[in-house]
Amino acid sequence: MNSIITIIVPVYNAALYLERCVNSLLCQSFSNIEILLINDGSKDTSAAICDKLSSQDCRIKVFHKENGGVSSARNLGLGKASGTHICFVDADDYVGPSYIENFVEGLNNGMELVFQGINLLRNGIIEERCPISGRYVGNDILNGISDINRFSMFGFVCNKLYRTDIIRKNKLLFDTSITLSEDRIFALQYIKHIECLVTISKSSYIYEIQQGGLTNRWRSYDELKAAADANLNAALDLLQKWDSPRFQDDTRRMYVMSSYDYIRSLFLSENNSTITNQRYGYYYKAYRKWQSYYTPDDRMHKIMQTIIRIPVLFVSRYLMRIYMQGKK
């Protein structure tokens, strides 16, 4: 394969890690790549590092913009990409030399989306997650998503290779109004426009879990609910195209699991008890019947689910309030 693979790297205050990341990309066994460094208004020395790196290798292109968040940076990269395929790497992570080659391996037979695994690095310990190798066509694509979900790795942006023409033809962009799980939403929206995907049972991406990173910060009820609802709507949209009872069950399970975060935030950040009561009442009526699709494995979620399942709304709401007060 002689096509160029575009690697989009959003950069924001990543001076400590940026060179490590880019150097790992330059060492790829598949070298026909372009690296787009999107400096998203960094306040540290990231901009200068980007410019220095681009002067050392013609495959690196730099674009500077005002700060707008990771989704806006990725969107700029989508507009600037010249490769036939696109993948995404975070500036504070790095990859092994076969990262791009793993993707290319899955591009036979016109594959429109390629997944590989991911290595989670936490406190010096690596947890490798790899999907089972597979090829999914048409209606079976939803079963493919469910297979990937078994390994809790569908939502990462860095383990997928997209086709540029599909993205542009369907005017796909990351939703800049969503600050959580925007990667998963983008993938689900992309999948609506394809007919085949492949999974590769290899992993060369090192996802370093940083203490105090964006995924660990406190998020409001509105943020969490918007992300959960957008994910749900994207998944339901796929179920309009293809039928899969398994994916439908997974969709309900995923929504209930994520909804516990916004229910917790609702009670912990309560400013108006009337609004809280209304919001919880709506959730209780709409999603109490979905609780059976999710089996919690942590104590807090188990208790929350027990409370939500209580068949009397005002009792459930009262006990949830009491329980969450103990969490403040």
PDB file of C-alpha atoms in Angstrom, residues 5-9 21 24-31 33-35 86-90 93-107 114-119 156-162 200 202-207:
ATOM      1  CA  ILE A   5      -1.909   7.749   6.292  1.00  0.00           C
ATOM      2  CA  THR A   6      -2.659  11.020   8.093  1.00  0.00           C
ATOM      3  CA  ILE A   7      -2.058  11.078  11.840  1.00  0.00           C
ATOM      4  CA  ILE A   8      -3.813  13.956  13.617  1.00  0.00           C
ATOM      5  CA  VAL A   9      -2.287  15.006  16.937  1.00  0.00           C
ATOM      6  CA  CYS A  21       4.948  11.145  20.994  1.00  0.00           C
ATOM      7  CA  SER A  24       7.436   7.345  18.183  1.00  0.00           C
ATOM      8  CA  LEU A  25       5.386   8.249  15.096  1.00  0.00           C
ATOM      9  CA  LEU A  26       8.473   8.975  13.028  1.00  0.00           C
ATOM     10  CA  CYS A  27       9.784   5.488  13.820  1.00  0.00           C
ATOM     11  CA  GLN A  28       6.857   3.663  12.230  1.00  0.00           C
ATOM     12  CA  SER A  29       7.609   0.566  10.151  1.00  0.00           C
ATOM     13  CA  PHE A  30       5.049   1.945   7.662  1.00  0.00           C
ATOM     14  CA  SER A  31       6.633   5.275   6.855  1.00  0.00           C
ATOM     15  CA  ILE A  33       2.611   9.056   6.743  1.00  0.00           C
ATOM     16  CA  GLU A  34       1.920  12.691   7.425  1.00  0.00           C
ATOM     17  CA  ILE A  35       1.719  13.999  10.972  1.00  0.00           C
ATOM     18  CA  ILE A  86      -6.913   9.128   9.092  1.00  0.00           C
ATOM     19  CA  CYS A  87      -6.118   8.127  12.651  1.00  0.00           C
ATOM     20  CA  PHE A  88      -5.738  10.108  15.861  1.00  0.00           C
ATOM     21  CA  VAL A  89      -3.008  10.162  18.493  1.00  0.00           C
ATOM     22  CA  ASP A  90      -2.985  12.144  21.736  1.00  0.00           C
ATOM     23  CA  ASP A  93       0.688   9.192  24.562  1.00  0.00           C
ATOM     24  CA  TYR A  94       3.059   7.276  22.298  1.00  0.00           C
ATOM     25  CA  VAL A  95       3.029   4.278  19.984  1.00  0.00           C
ATOM     26  CA  GLY A  96       5.080   1.245  19.077  1.00  0.00           C
ATOM     27  CA  PRO A  97       6.712   0.965  15.616  1.00  0.00           C
ATOM     28  CA  SER A  98       3.926  -1.265  14.227  1.00  0.00           C
ATOM     29  CA  TYR A  99       1.029   1.064  15.123  1.00  0.00           C
ATOM     30  CA  ILE A 100       0.291   2.175  11.538  1.00  0.00           C
ATOM     31  CA  GLU A 101       1.305  -1.162  10.023  1.00  0.00           C
ATOM     32  CA  ASN A 102      -1.357  -2.866  12.163  1.00  0.00           C
ATOM     33  CA  PHE A 103      -3.994  -0.639  10.584  1.00  0.00           C
ATOM     34  CA  VAL A 104      -2.681  -1.179   7.065  1.00  0.00           C
ATOM     35  CA  GLU A 105      -2.911  -4.926   7.620  1.00  0.00           C
ATOM     36  CA  GLY A 106      -6.669  -4.553   7.929  1.00  0.00           C
ATOM     37  CA  LEU A 107      -7.187  -2.492   4.765  1.00  0.00           C
ATOM     38  CA  VAL A 114     -10.111  -0.799  11.083  1.00  0.00           C
ATOM     39  CA  PHE A 115      -9.791  -1.405  14.817  1.00  0.00           C
ATOM     40  CA  GLN A 116      -6.735  -2.500  16.714  1.00  0.00           C
ATOM     41  CA  GLY A 117      -6.136  -2.862  20.439  1.00  0.00           C
ATOM     42  CA  ILE A 118      -4.796  -0.454  23.024  1.00  0.00           C
ATOM     43  CA  ASN A 119      -2.314  -0.680  25.883  1.00  0.00           C
ATOM     44  CA  PHE A 156     -11.074   5.256  22.360  1.00  0.00           C
ATOM     45  CA  VAL A 157     -10.283   7.442  19.355  1.00  0.00           C
ATOM     46  CA  CYS A 158      -6.723   6.174  18.896  1.00  0.00           C
ATOM     47  CA  ASN A 159      -7.476   2.541  17.997  1.00  0.00           C
ATOM     48  CA  LYS A 160      -9.379   3.252  14.767  1.00  0.00           C
ATOM     49  CA  LEU A 161      -8.395   4.013  11.185  1.00  0.00           C
ATOM     50  CA  TYR A 162     -10.983   5.983   9.178  1.00  0.00           C
ATOM     51  CA  ILE A 200      -6.944  -6.677  14.270  1.00  0.00           C
ATOM     52  CA  LYS A 202      -2.747  -6.465  17.864  1.00  0.00           C
ATOM     53  CA  SER A 203      -2.047  -3.348  19.931  1.00  0.00           C
ATOM     54  CA  SER A 204       0.759  -0.817  19.617  1.00  0.00           C
ATOM     55  CA  TYR A 205      -0.749   2.282  21.181  1.00  0.00           C
ATOM     56  CA  ILE A 206       0.362   3.274  24.687  1.00  0.00           C
ATOM     57  CA  TYR A 207      -2.425   5.230  26.380  1.00  0.00           C
TER      58      TYR A 207
END
